[in-house]
């Protein structure tokens, strides 16, 4: 379980994003409709999905900081992973909606010769305002994500950055339409489609790592190798093996490891060695790390119950 201070910092940072995303959707949609900008309307729809997903994520983020209870022995960290996955999925859906809408606009021109109307100058002002606000939100949220090691804040920062480029597409498309007119008016939906692809790519970058954690994928091989080296560094412990790892939340992991100690070591001493190893692992991966150390005697040894002898070649009677 993460500290209350760290979780509070996450929630506060996310509240800033919530307020930023609350301002933009009505502004973009109203100006888009009044200013004849299909791209700004599409961008407004994109921002509307942001605020809807933000509300869902905000509620899940608050739950994820709750301590362990009798029904959640490993804490509530997975709620944040679910929230991150939902946010990435929302970005992908938003990209699809933009492509469909802009594709229809372009199709209308080639099938019926209908050009989209030229947008009003205020569309350019709103696009610039949105770009500046979202770039600030991106930098702020990314900084907080690194400080708190939060995957959901990192996902939110990436969403802010994709919104910057979406608004840039509006600026380019609307600007070309206003300045040149005619066929150049198609620049608005074309630019929106290009950026929609970028939005979907960002969504995949957020969704795939979250999916790996939800399916409890193991830690990277280099991280597991580091765990083995930490175990080997404890004097009295040998042959760390049968390592199992998984993510239990955005910044918490579970580690299970078998180690060997001298067969003549007392139970108290073996216990102390396992505690020492747990402390070293917790120091590296955080106090919320779930650690299970299984201690075995070094080979060969005799099972006193049943009279079985275990050695490097297997078990014999």
PDB file of C-alpha atoms in Angstrom:
ATOM      1  CA  UNK A   1       0.000   0.000   0.000  1.00  0.00           C
ATOM      2  CA  UNK A   2       1.363   3.422  -0.909  1.00  0.00           C
ATOM      3  CA  UNK A   3       1.743   6.217   1.649  1.00  0.00           C
ATOM      4  CA  UNK A   4      -1.160   8.588   2.260  1.00  0.00           C
ATOM      5  CA  UNK A   5       1.059  11.564   1.347  1.00  0.00           C
ATOM      6  CA  UNK A   6       1.922  10.086  -2.043  1.00  0.00           C
ATOM      7  CA  UNK A   7      -1.697   9.195  -2.744  1.00  0.00           C
ATOM      8  CA  UNK A   8      -2.868  12.664  -1.712  1.00  0.00           C
ATOM      9  CA  UNK A   9      -0.370  14.205  -4.162  1.00  0.00           C
ATOM     10  CA  UNK A  10      -1.797  12.009  -6.938  1.00  0.00           C
ATOM     11  CA  UNK A  11      -5.366  13.058  -6.192  1.00  0.00           C
ATOM     12  CA  UNK A  12      -4.453  16.761  -6.034  1.00  0.00           C
ATOM     13  CA  UNK A  13      -2.584  16.588  -9.349  1.00  0.00           C
ATOM     14  CA  UNK A  14      -5.497  14.807 -10.959  1.00  0.00           C
ATOM     15  CA  UNK A  15      -7.891  17.480  -9.681  1.00  0.00           C
ATOM     16  CA  UNK A  16      -5.910  20.050 -11.681  1.00  0.00           C
ATOM     17  CA  UNK A  17      -6.392  17.961 -14.830  1.00  0.00           C
ATOM     18  CA  UNK A  18     -10.057  17.635 -14.003  1.00  0.00           C
ATOM     19  CA  UNK A  19     -10.513  21.398 -13.894  1.00  0.00           C
ATOM     20  CA  UNK A  20      -8.533  21.938 -17.117  1.00  0.00           C
ATOM     21  CA  UNK A  21     -10.617  19.348 -18.953  1.00  0.00           C
ATOM     22  CA  UNK A  22     -13.843  20.811 -17.562  1.00  0.00           C
ATOM     23  CA  UNK A  23     -13.153  24.225 -19.098  1.00  0.00           C
ATOM     24  CA  UNK A  24     -12.390  23.151 -22.655  1.00  0.00           C
ATOM     25  CA  UNK A  25     -15.283  20.913 -23.892  1.00  0.00           C
ATOM     26  CA  UNK A  26     -18.102  23.512 -23.689  1.00  0.00           C
ATOM     27  CA  UNK A  27     -15.806  26.218 -25.093  1.00  0.00           C
ATOM     28  CA  UNK A  28     -14.750  24.100 -28.074  1.00  0.00           C
ATOM     29  CA  UNK A  29     -18.231  22.757 -28.818  1.00  0.00           C
ATOM     30  CA  UNK A  30     -20.004  26.137 -28.606  1.00  0.00           C
ATOM     31  CA  UNK A  31     -17.383  27.969 -30.674  1.00  0.00           C
ATOM     32  CA  UNK A  32     -17.162  25.028 -33.086  1.00  0.00           C
ATOM     33  CA  UNK A  33     -20.902  25.106 -33.816  1.00  0.00           C
ATOM     34  CA  UNK A  34     -21.122  28.893 -33.984  1.00  0.00           C
ATOM     35  CA  UNK A  35     -17.842  29.238 -35.889  1.00  0.00           C
ATOM     36  CA  UNK A  36     -18.522  26.522 -38.511  1.00  0.00           C
ATOM     37  CA  UNK A  37     -15.545  24.364 -37.562  1.00  0.00           C
ATOM     38  CA  UNK A  38     -16.023  20.618 -37.883  1.00  0.00           C
ATOM     39  CA  UNK A  39     -12.480  20.050 -36.601  1.00  0.00           C
ATOM     40  CA  UNK A  40     -13.111  22.101 -33.456  1.00  0.00           C
ATOM     41  CA  UNK A  41     -16.376  20.214 -32.865  1.00  0.00           C
ATOM     42  CA  UNK A  42     -14.477  16.927 -33.212  1.00  0.00           C
ATOM     43  CA  UNK A  43     -11.842  18.293 -30.849  1.00  0.00           C
ATOM     44  CA  UNK A  44     -14.634  19.223 -28.473  1.00  0.00           C
ATOM     45  CA  UNK A  45     -15.954  15.668 -28.605  1.00  0.00           C
ATOM     46  CA  UNK A  46     -12.424  14.480 -27.837  1.00  0.00           C
ATOM     47  CA  UNK A  47     -12.322  16.816 -24.830  1.00  0.00           C
ATOM     48  CA  UNK A  48     -15.776  15.640 -23.764  1.00  0.00           C
ATOM     49  CA  UNK A  49     -14.511  12.050 -23.593  1.00  0.00           C
ATOM     50  CA  UNK A  50     -11.652  13.420 -21.481  1.00  0.00           C
ATOM     51  CA  UNK A  51     -13.951  14.847 -18.837  1.00  0.00           C
ATOM     52  CA  UNK A  52     -16.145  11.733 -18.747  1.00  0.00           C
ATOM     53  CA  UNK A  53     -13.141   9.430 -18.373  1.00  0.00           C
ATOM     54  CA  UNK A  54     -11.604  11.874 -15.865  1.00  0.00           C
ATOM     55  CA  UNK A  55     -14.609  11.591 -13.590  1.00  0.00           C
ATOM     56  CA  UNK A  56     -14.456   7.796 -13.701  1.00  0.00           C
ATOM     57  CA  UNK A  57     -10.689   7.767 -13.155  1.00  0.00           C
ATOM     58  CA  UNK A  58     -10.936  10.294 -10.305  1.00  0.00           C
ATOM     59  CA  UNK A  59     -13.355   8.067  -8.420  1.00  0.00           C
ATOM     60  CA  UNK A  60     -11.196   4.979  -9.020  1.00  0.00           C
ATOM     61  CA  UNK A  61      -8.049   6.875  -8.009  1.00  0.00           C
ATOM     62  CA  UNK A  62      -9.588   7.793  -4.675  1.00  0.00           C
ATOM     63  CA  UNK A  63     -10.470   4.141  -4.070  1.00  0.00           C
ATOM     64  CA  UNK A  64      -6.981   2.918  -5.026  1.00  0.00           C
ATOM     65  CA  UNK A  65      -5.422   4.685  -2.046  1.00  0.00           C
ATOM     66  CA  UNK A  66      -7.482   2.806   0.533  1.00  0.00           C
ATOM     67  CA  UNK A  67      -5.530   0.508   2.873  1.00  0.00           C
ATOM     68  CA  UNK A  68      -5.735  -3.279   2.881  1.00  0.00           C
ATOM     69  CA  UNK A  69      -8.910  -4.813   4.225  1.00  0.00           C
ATOM     70  CA  UNK A  70     -10.314  -8.295   4.705  1.00  0.00           C
ATOM     71  CA  UNK A  71     -11.570  -8.396   1.108  1.00  0.00           C
ATOM     72  CA  UNK A  72      -8.456  -6.832  -0.456  1.00  0.00           C
ATOM     73  CA  UNK A  73      -5.405  -8.378   1.170  1.00  0.00           C
ATOM     74  CA  UNK A  74      -3.112  -6.800  -1.431  1.00  0.00           C
ATOM     75  CA  UNK A  75      -4.661  -3.348  -1.145  1.00  0.00           C
ATOM     76  CA  UNK A  76      -6.602  -1.481  -3.840  1.00  0.00           C
ATOM     77  CA  UNK A  77      -3.734  -0.590  -6.208  1.00  0.00           C
ATOM     78  CA  UNK A  78      -5.293  -2.374  -9.186  1.00  0.00           C
ATOM     79  CA  UNK A  79      -8.076   0.228  -9.237  1.00  0.00           C
ATOM     80  CA  UNK A  80      -5.546   2.756 -10.512  1.00  0.00           C
ATOM     81  CA  UNK A  81      -4.425   0.307 -13.195  1.00  0.00           C
ATOM     82  CA  UNK A  82      -8.055  -0.153 -14.257  1.00  0.00           C
ATOM     83  CA  UNK A  83      -8.411   3.631 -14.392  1.00  0.00           C
ATOM     84  CA  UNK A  84      -5.305   3.948 -16.560  1.00  0.00           C
ATOM     85  CA  UNK A  85      -6.613   1.269 -18.929  1.00  0.00           C
ATOM     86  CA  UNK A  86      -9.987   3.045 -19.171  1.00  0.00           C
ATOM     87  CA  UNK A  87      -8.297   6.357 -19.953  1.00  0.00           C
ATOM     88  CA  UNK A  88      -6.199   4.833 -22.730  1.00  0.00           C
ATOM     89  CA  UNK A  89      -9.271   3.121 -24.188  1.00  0.00           C
ATOM     90  CA  UNK A  90     -11.142   6.436 -24.156  1.00  0.00           C
ATOM     91  CA  UNK A  91      -8.307   8.028 -26.153  1.00  0.00           C
ATOM     92  CA  UNK A  92      -8.562   5.265 -28.768  1.00  0.00           C
ATOM     93  CA  UNK A  93     -12.343   5.691 -29.042  1.00  0.00           C
ATOM     94  CA  UNK A  94     -11.939   9.473 -29.369  1.00  0.00           C
ATOM     95  CA  UNK A  95      -9.471   8.970 -32.242  1.00  0.00           C
ATOM     96  CA  UNK A  96     -11.926   6.677 -34.039  1.00  0.00           C
ATOM     97  CA  UNK A  97     -14.749   9.218 -33.658  1.00  0.00           C
ATOM     98  CA  UNK A  98     -12.607  11.999 -35.113  1.00  0.00           C
ATOM     99  CA  UNK A  99     -11.600   9.837 -38.109  1.00  0.00           C
ATOM    100  CA  UNK A 100     -15.216   8.848 -38.822  1.00  0.00           C
ATOM    101  CA  UNK A 101     -16.476  12.427 -38.632  1.00  0.00           C
ATOM    102  CA  UNK A 102     -13.662  13.916 -40.710  1.00  0.00           C
ATOM    103  CA  UNK A 103     -13.821  11.084 -43.241  1.00  0.00           C
ATOM    104  CA  UNK A 104     -17.510  11.796 -43.776  1.00  0.00           C
ATOM    105  CA  UNK A 105     -16.725  15.479 -44.440  1.00  0.00           C
ATOM    106  CA  UNK A 106     -14.110  14.585 -47.057  1.00  0.00           C
ATOM    107  CA  UNK A 107     -16.414  11.973 -48.582  1.00  0.00           C
ATOM    108  CA  UNK A 108     -19.182  14.551 -48.985  1.00  0.00           C
ATOM    109  CA  UNK A 109     -16.869  16.696 -51.109  1.00  0.00           C
ATOM    110  CA  UNK A 110     -15.835  13.906 -53.492  1.00  0.00           C
ATOM    111  CA  UNK A 111     -19.325  12.404 -53.767  1.00  0.00           C
ATOM    112  CA  UNK A 112     -21.428  15.564 -53.850  1.00  0.00           C
ATOM    113  CA  UNK A 113     -18.937  18.402 -54.261  1.00  0.00           C
ATOM    114  CA  UNK A 114     -19.863  19.825 -50.866  1.00  0.00           C
ATOM    115  CA  UNK A 115     -17.087  21.751 -49.172  1.00  0.00           C
ATOM    116  CA  UNK A 116     -17.095  22.357 -45.447  1.00  0.00           C
ATOM    117  CA  UNK A 117     -17.916  25.939 -44.498  1.00  0.00           C
ATOM    118  CA  UNK A 118     -15.085  28.302 -43.713  1.00  0.00           C
ATOM    119  CA  UNK A 119     -14.643  28.665 -39.962  1.00  0.00           C
ATOM    120  CA  UNK A 120     -14.702  31.986 -38.099  1.00  0.00           C
ATOM    121  CA  UNK A 121     -11.534  33.643 -36.803  1.00  0.00           C
ATOM    122  CA  UNK A 122     -12.528  32.948 -33.200  1.00  0.00           C
ATOM    123  CA  UNK A 123     -11.876  29.268 -33.920  1.00  0.00           C
ATOM    124  CA  UNK A 124      -8.177  30.093 -34.268  1.00  0.00           C
ATOM    125  CA  UNK A 125      -8.170  31.929 -30.935  1.00  0.00           C
ATOM    126  CA  UNK A 126      -9.789  28.986 -29.129  1.00  0.00           C
ATOM    127  CA  UNK A 127      -7.364  26.525 -30.727  1.00  0.00           C
ATOM    128  CA  UNK A 128      -4.369  28.589 -29.579  1.00  0.00           C
ATOM    129  CA  UNK A 129      -5.812  28.958 -26.071  1.00  0.00           C
ATOM    130  CA  UNK A 130      -6.413  25.196 -25.858  1.00  0.00           C
ATOM    131  CA  UNK A 131      -2.867  24.434 -27.030  1.00  0.00           C
ATOM    132  CA  UNK A 132      -1.276  26.718 -24.427  1.00  0.00           C
ATOM    133  CA  UNK A 133      -3.474  25.424 -21.587  1.00  0.00           C
ATOM    134  CA  UNK A 134      -2.955  21.763 -22.506  1.00  0.00           C
ATOM    135  CA  UNK A 135       0.817  22.132 -22.893  1.00  0.00           C
ATOM    136  CA  UNK A 136       0.985  23.614 -19.393  1.00  0.00           C
ATOM    137  CA  UNK A 137      -1.213  20.779 -18.073  1.00  0.00           C
ATOM    138  CA  UNK A 138       1.038  18.218 -19.797  1.00  0.00           C
ATOM    139  CA  UNK A 139       4.213  19.554 -18.185  1.00  0.00           C
ATOM    140  CA  UNK A 140       2.625  19.889 -14.749  1.00  0.00           C
ATOM    141  CA  UNK A 141       1.011  16.436 -14.792  1.00  0.00           C
ATOM    142  CA  UNK A 142       4.120  14.683 -16.128  1.00  0.00           C
ATOM    143  CA  UNK A 143       6.206  16.266 -13.351  1.00  0.00           C
ATOM    144  CA  UNK A 144       3.747  15.014 -10.719  1.00  0.00           C
ATOM    145  CA  UNK A 145       3.611  11.571 -12.367  1.00  0.00           C
ATOM    146  CA  UNK A 146       7.377  11.200 -12.016  1.00  0.00           C
ATOM    147  CA  UNK A 147       7.320  12.429  -8.406  1.00  0.00           C
ATOM    148  CA  UNK A 148       4.580   9.990  -7.361  1.00  0.00           C
ATOM    149  CA  UNK A 149       5.436   7.150  -9.785  1.00  0.00           C
ATOM    150  CA  UNK A 150       1.807   7.194 -10.903  1.00  0.00           C
ATOM    151  CA  UNK A 151       0.828   5.380 -14.098  1.00  0.00           C
ATOM    152  CA  UNK A 152      -2.572   7.090 -14.195  1.00  0.00           C
ATOM    153  CA  UNK A 153      -0.996  10.571 -13.992  1.00  0.00           C
ATOM    154  CA  UNK A 154       1.473   9.555 -16.707  1.00  0.00           C
ATOM    155  CA  UNK A 155      -1.464   8.422 -18.833  1.00  0.00           C
ATOM    156  CA  UNK A 156      -3.200  11.721 -18.170  1.00  0.00           C
ATOM    157  CA  UNK A 157      -0.072  13.663 -19.156  1.00  0.00           C
ATOM    158  CA  UNK A 158       0.102  11.764 -22.447  1.00  0.00           C
ATOM    159  CA  UNK A 159      -3.544  12.575 -23.051  1.00  0.00           C
ATOM    160  CA  UNK A 160      -2.816  16.280 -22.476  1.00  0.00           C
ATOM    161  CA  UNK A 161       0.036  16.131 -24.976  1.00  0.00           C
ATOM    162  CA  UNK A 162      -2.143  14.415 -27.605  1.00  0.00           C
ATOM    163  CA  UNK A 163      -4.721  17.173 -27.093  1.00  0.00           C
ATOM    164  CA  UNK A 164      -2.047  19.768 -27.891  1.00  0.00           C
ATOM    165  CA  UNK A 165      -1.546  18.202 -31.319  1.00  0.00           C
ATOM    166  CA  UNK A 166      -5.276  17.812 -31.845  1.00  0.00           C
ATOM    167  CA  UNK A 167      -5.712  21.545 -31.298  1.00  0.00           C
ATOM    168  CA  UNK A 168      -2.725  22.159 -33.576  1.00  0.00           C
ATOM    169  CA  UNK A 169      -4.571  20.260 -36.306  1.00  0.00           C
ATOM    170  CA  UNK A 170      -7.575  22.528 -35.760  1.00  0.00           C
ATOM    171  CA  UNK A 171      -5.323  25.572 -36.016  1.00  0.00           C
ATOM    172  CA  UNK A 172      -3.704  24.369 -39.258  1.00  0.00           C
ATOM    173  CA  UNK A 173      -6.949  23.217 -40.816  1.00  0.00           C
ATOM    174  CA  UNK A 174      -9.008  26.244 -39.841  1.00  0.00           C
ATOM    175  CA  UNK A 175      -6.164  28.606 -40.725  1.00  0.00           C
ATOM    176  CA  UNK A 176      -5.745  27.084 -44.200  1.00  0.00           C
ATOM    177  CA  UNK A 177      -9.479  27.220 -44.818  1.00  0.00           C
ATOM    178  CA  UNK A 178      -9.724  30.874 -43.789  1.00  0.00           C
ATOM    179  CA  UNK A 179      -6.619  32.021 -45.671  1.00  0.00           C
ATOM    180  CA  UNK A 180      -7.009  30.085 -48.941  1.00  0.00           C
ATOM    181  CA  UNK A 181     -10.618  28.910 -49.198  1.00  0.00           C
ATOM    182  CA  UNK A 182     -11.814  26.517 -51.911  1.00  0.00           C
ATOM    183  CA  UNK A 183     -10.322  23.036 -51.809  1.00  0.00           C
ATOM    184  CA  UNK A 184      -8.025  24.199 -48.982  1.00  0.00           C
ATOM    185  CA  UNK A 185     -11.093  24.014 -46.761  1.00  0.00           C
ATOM    186  CA  UNK A 186     -10.542  20.233 -46.758  1.00  0.00           C
ATOM    187  CA  UNK A 187      -7.307  20.808 -44.835  1.00  0.00           C
ATOM    188  CA  UNK A 188      -9.306  20.987 -41.629  1.00  0.00           C
ATOM    189  CA  UNK A 189     -10.723  17.422 -41.715  1.00  0.00           C
ATOM    190  CA  UNK A 190      -7.489  16.044 -43.231  1.00  0.00           C
ATOM    191  CA  UNK A 191      -5.397  17.481 -40.411  1.00  0.00           C
ATOM    192  CA  UNK A 192      -7.896  16.145 -37.876  1.00  0.00           C
ATOM    193  CA  UNK A 193      -7.527  12.596 -39.287  1.00  0.00           C
ATOM    194  CA  UNK A 194      -3.730  12.749 -39.090  1.00  0.00           C
ATOM    195  CA  UNK A 195      -3.804  13.817 -35.469  1.00  0.00           C
ATOM    196  CA  UNK A 196      -6.525  11.264 -34.655  1.00  0.00           C
ATOM    197  CA  UNK A 197      -4.008   8.578 -35.579  1.00  0.00           C
ATOM    198  CA  UNK A 198      -1.573  10.142 -33.116  1.00  0.00           C
ATOM    199  CA  UNK A 199      -4.258  10.180 -30.414  1.00  0.00           C
ATOM    200  CA  UNK A 200      -4.937   6.471 -30.973  1.00  0.00           C
ATOM    201  CA  UNK A 201      -1.226   5.643 -30.809  1.00  0.00           C
ATOM    202  CA  UNK A 202      -0.936   7.469 -27.493  1.00  0.00           C
ATOM    203  CA  UNK A 203      -3.968   5.548 -26.277  1.00  0.00           C
ATOM    204  CA  UNK A 204      -2.294   2.247 -27.137  1.00  0.00           C
ATOM    205  CA  UNK A 205       0.880   3.300 -25.304  1.00  0.00           C
ATOM    206  CA  UNK A 206      -1.212   3.841 -22.187  1.00  0.00           C
ATOM    207  CA  UNK A 207      -3.510   0.826 -22.557  1.00  0.00           C
ATOM    208  CA  UNK A 208      -1.017  -1.958 -23.319  1.00  0.00           C
ATOM    209  CA  UNK A 209       1.159  -1.564 -20.167  1.00  0.00           C
ATOM    210  CA  UNK A 210      -1.994  -1.379 -18.031  1.00  0.00           C
ATOM    211  CA  UNK A 211      -3.302  -4.537 -19.678  1.00  0.00           C
ATOM    212  CA  UNK A 212      -0.051  -6.324 -18.843  1.00  0.00           C
ATOM    213  CA  UNK A 213      -0.477  -5.376 -15.181  1.00  0.00           C
ATOM    214  CA  UNK A 214      -4.130  -6.392 -15.100  1.00  0.00           C
ATOM    215  CA  UNK A 215      -3.147  -9.807 -16.463  1.00  0.00           C
ATOM    216  CA  UNK A 216      -0.368  -9.937 -13.823  1.00  0.00           C
ATOM    217  CA  UNK A 217       2.577 -10.105 -16.167  1.00  0.00           C
ATOM    218  CA  UNK A 218       5.969 -10.697 -14.561  1.00  0.00           C
ATOM    219  CA  UNK A 219       8.452  -7.911 -13.957  1.00  0.00           C
ATOM    220  CA  UNK A 220      11.063  -7.320 -16.689  1.00  0.00           C
ATOM    221  CA  UNK A 221      13.886  -9.852 -16.851  1.00  0.00           C
ATOM    222  CA  UNK A 222      16.476  -7.266 -15.809  1.00  0.00           C
ATOM    223  CA  UNK A 223      14.414  -6.427 -12.714  1.00  0.00           C
ATOM    224  CA  UNK A 224      14.102 -10.088 -11.781  1.00  0.00           C
ATOM    225  CA  UNK A 225      17.858 -10.476 -12.222  1.00  0.00           C
ATOM    226  CA  UNK A 226      18.315  -7.569  -9.814  1.00  0.00           C
ATOM    227  CA  UNK A 227      16.117  -9.357  -7.242  1.00  0.00           C
ATOM    228  CA  UNK A 228      18.304 -12.466  -7.494  1.00  0.00           C
ATOM    229  CA  UNK A 229      21.438 -10.352  -6.951  1.00  0.00           C
ATOM    230  CA  UNK A 230      19.887  -8.711  -3.877  1.00  0.00           C
ATOM    231  CA  UNK A 231      19.176 -12.171  -2.449  1.00  0.00           C
ATOM    232  CA  UNK A 232      22.734 -13.308  -3.130  1.00  0.00           C
ATOM    233  CA  UNK A 233      24.072 -10.237  -1.297  1.00  0.00           C
ATOM    234  CA  UNK A 234      22.627 -11.466   2.020  1.00  0.00           C
ATOM    235  CA  UNK A 235      25.317 -13.416   3.853  1.00  0.00           C
ATOM    236  CA  UNK A 236      23.996 -16.835   4.819  1.00  0.00           C
ATOM    237  CA  UNK A 237      21.560 -17.109   1.904  1.00  0.00           C
ATOM    238  CA  UNK A 238      22.458 -19.165  -1.173  1.00  0.00           C
ATOM    239  CA  UNK A 239      20.869 -20.438  -4.353  1.00  0.00           C
ATOM    240  CA  UNK A 240      17.906 -18.043  -4.776  1.00  0.00           C
ATOM    241  CA  UNK A 241      15.540 -19.764  -7.208  1.00  0.00           C
ATOM    242  CA  UNK A 242      11.948 -20.236  -8.317  1.00  0.00           C
ATOM    243  CA  UNK A 243      11.353 -16.477  -8.479  1.00  0.00           C
ATOM    244  CA  UNK A 244       7.771 -15.334  -9.173  1.00  0.00           C
ATOM    245  CA  UNK A 245       6.886 -11.668  -9.612  1.00  0.00           C
ATOM    246  CA  UNK A 246       3.847  -9.637 -10.604  1.00  0.00           C
ATOM    247  CA  UNK A 247       2.494  -6.113 -10.465  1.00  0.00           C
ATOM    248  CA  UNK A 248      -0.190  -5.500  -7.840  1.00  0.00           C
ATOM    249  CA  UNK A 249      -0.726  -1.821  -8.639  1.00  0.00           C
ATOM    250  CA  UNK A 250       0.785   1.196 -10.356  1.00  0.00           C
ATOM    251  CA  UNK A 251       3.835   1.270  -8.080  1.00  0.00           C
ATOM    252  CA  UNK A 252       3.610  -1.934  -6.024  1.00  0.00           C
ATOM    253  CA  UNK A 253       4.835  -5.437  -6.808  1.00  0.00           C
ATOM    254  CA  UNK A 254       4.591  -8.934  -5.358  1.00  0.00           C
ATOM    255  CA  UNK A 255       7.723 -11.069  -5.039  1.00  0.00           C
ATOM    256  CA  UNK A 256       7.903 -14.755  -4.129  1.00  0.00           C
ATOM    257  CA  UNK A 257      11.315 -16.386  -3.877  1.00  0.00           C
ATOM    258  CA  UNK A 258      12.818 -19.664  -2.647  1.00  0.00           C
ATOM    259  CA  UNK A 259      16.275 -19.510  -1.016  1.00  0.00           C
ATOM    260  CA  UNK A 260      18.566 -21.949   0.779  1.00  0.00           C
ATOM    261  CA  UNK A 261      20.396 -21.653   4.101  1.00  0.00           C
ATOM    262  CA  UNK A 262      22.759 -24.047   5.867  1.00  0.00           C
ATOM    263  CA  UNK A 263      20.824 -27.090   7.041  1.00  0.00           C
ATOM    264  CA  UNK A 264      22.207 -26.716  10.563  1.00  0.00           C
ATOM    265  CA  UNK A 265      20.947 -23.139  10.900  1.00  0.00           C
ATOM    266  CA  UNK A 266      18.383 -22.738  13.664  1.00  0.00           C
ATOM    267  CA  UNK A 267      14.816 -21.766  12.830  1.00  0.00           C
ATOM    268  CA  UNK A 268      15.347 -18.413  14.542  1.00  0.00           C
ATOM    269  CA  UNK A 269      18.458 -17.653  12.493  1.00  0.00           C
ATOM    270  CA  UNK A 270      16.781 -18.729   9.234  1.00  0.00           C
ATOM    271  CA  UNK A 271      13.849 -16.491  10.067  1.00  0.00           C
ATOM    272  CA  UNK A 272      16.177 -13.539  10.717  1.00  0.00           C
ATOM    273  CA  UNK A 273      17.864 -14.092   7.344  1.00  0.00           C
ATOM    274  CA  UNK A 274      14.529 -14.090   5.527  1.00  0.00           C
ATOM    275  CA  UNK A 275      13.516 -10.880   7.349  1.00  0.00           C
ATOM    276  CA  UNK A 276      16.803  -9.250   6.346  1.00  0.00           C
ATOM    277  CA  UNK A 277      16.177 -10.171   2.697  1.00  0.00           C
ATOM    278  CA  UNK A 278      12.618  -8.843   2.896  1.00  0.00           C
ATOM    279  CA  UNK A 279      13.929  -5.536   4.255  1.00  0.00           C
ATOM    280  CA  UNK A 280      16.446  -5.227   1.413  1.00  0.00           C
ATOM    281  CA  UNK A 281      13.743  -5.916  -1.186  1.00  0.00           C
ATOM    282  CA  UNK A 282      11.338  -3.475   0.479  1.00  0.00           C
ATOM    283  CA  UNK A 283      14.070  -0.837   0.469  1.00  0.00           C
ATOM    284  CA  UNK A 284      14.486  -1.313  -3.288  1.00  0.00           C
ATOM    285  CA  UNK A 285      10.845  -1.691  -4.338  1.00  0.00           C
ATOM    286  CA  UNK A 286       8.974   0.212  -1.626  1.00  0.00           C
ATOM    287  CA  UNK A 287       7.265  -0.531   1.678  1.00  0.00           C
ATOM    288  CA  UNK A 288       4.110  -1.646  -0.126  1.00  0.00           C
ATOM    289  CA  UNK A 289       5.926  -4.601  -1.724  1.00  0.00           C
ATOM    290  CA  UNK A 290       4.340  -7.984  -0.983  1.00  0.00           C
ATOM    291  CA  UNK A 291       7.178 -10.414  -0.279  1.00  0.00           C
ATOM    292  CA  UNK A 292       7.113 -14.153   0.447  1.00  0.00           C
ATOM    293  CA  UNK A 293      10.434 -15.874   1.135  1.00  0.00           C
ATOM    294  CA  UNK A 294      10.476 -19.678   1.317  1.00  0.00           C
ATOM    295  CA  UNK A 295      13.544 -20.977   3.138  1.00  0.00           C
ATOM    296  CA  UNK A 296      14.994 -24.418   2.321  1.00  0.00           C
ATOM    297  CA  UNK A 297      18.081 -26.186   3.738  1.00  0.00           C
ATOM    298  CA  UNK A 298      21.123 -26.530   1.510  1.00  0.00           C
ATOM    299  CA  UNK A 299      21.580 -29.815  -0.382  1.00  0.00           C
ATOM    300  CA  UNK A 300      21.999 -32.646   0.414  1.00  0.00           C
ATOM    301  CA  UNK A 301      19.693 -33.056   3.395  1.00  0.00           C
ATOM    302  CA  UNK A 302      17.455 -35.700   4.953  1.00  0.00           C
ATOM    303  CA  UNK A 303      13.720 -35.289   5.441  1.00  0.00           C
ATOM    304  CA  UNK A 304      13.305 -36.632   8.964  1.00  0.00           C
ATOM    305  CA  UNK A 305       9.630 -37.306   8.253  1.00  0.00           C
ATOM    306  CA  UNK A 306       9.388 -40.181   5.762  1.00  0.00           C
ATOM    307  CA  UNK A 307      13.131 -40.808   5.498  1.00  0.00           C
ATOM    308  CA  UNK A 308      13.574 -39.175   2.061  1.00  0.00           C
ATOM    309  CA  UNK A 309      16.944 -37.845   0.974  1.00  0.00           C
ATOM    310  CA  UNK A 310      17.060 -34.851  -1.375  1.00  0.00           C
ATOM    311  CA  UNK A 311      20.165 -34.106  -3.411  1.00  0.00           C
ATOM    312  CA  UNK A 312      21.134 -32.466  -6.698  1.00  0.00           C
ATOM    313  CA  UNK A 313      20.004 -35.531  -8.574  1.00  0.00           C
ATOM    314  CA  UNK A 314      16.487 -35.555  -7.151  1.00  0.00           C
ATOM    315  CA  UNK A 315      14.727 -37.276  -4.259  1.00  0.00           C
ATOM    316  CA  UNK A 316      15.507 -40.873  -3.254  1.00  0.00           C
ATOM    317  CA  UNK A 317      14.316 -43.121  -0.480  1.00  0.00           C
TER     318      UNK A 317
END
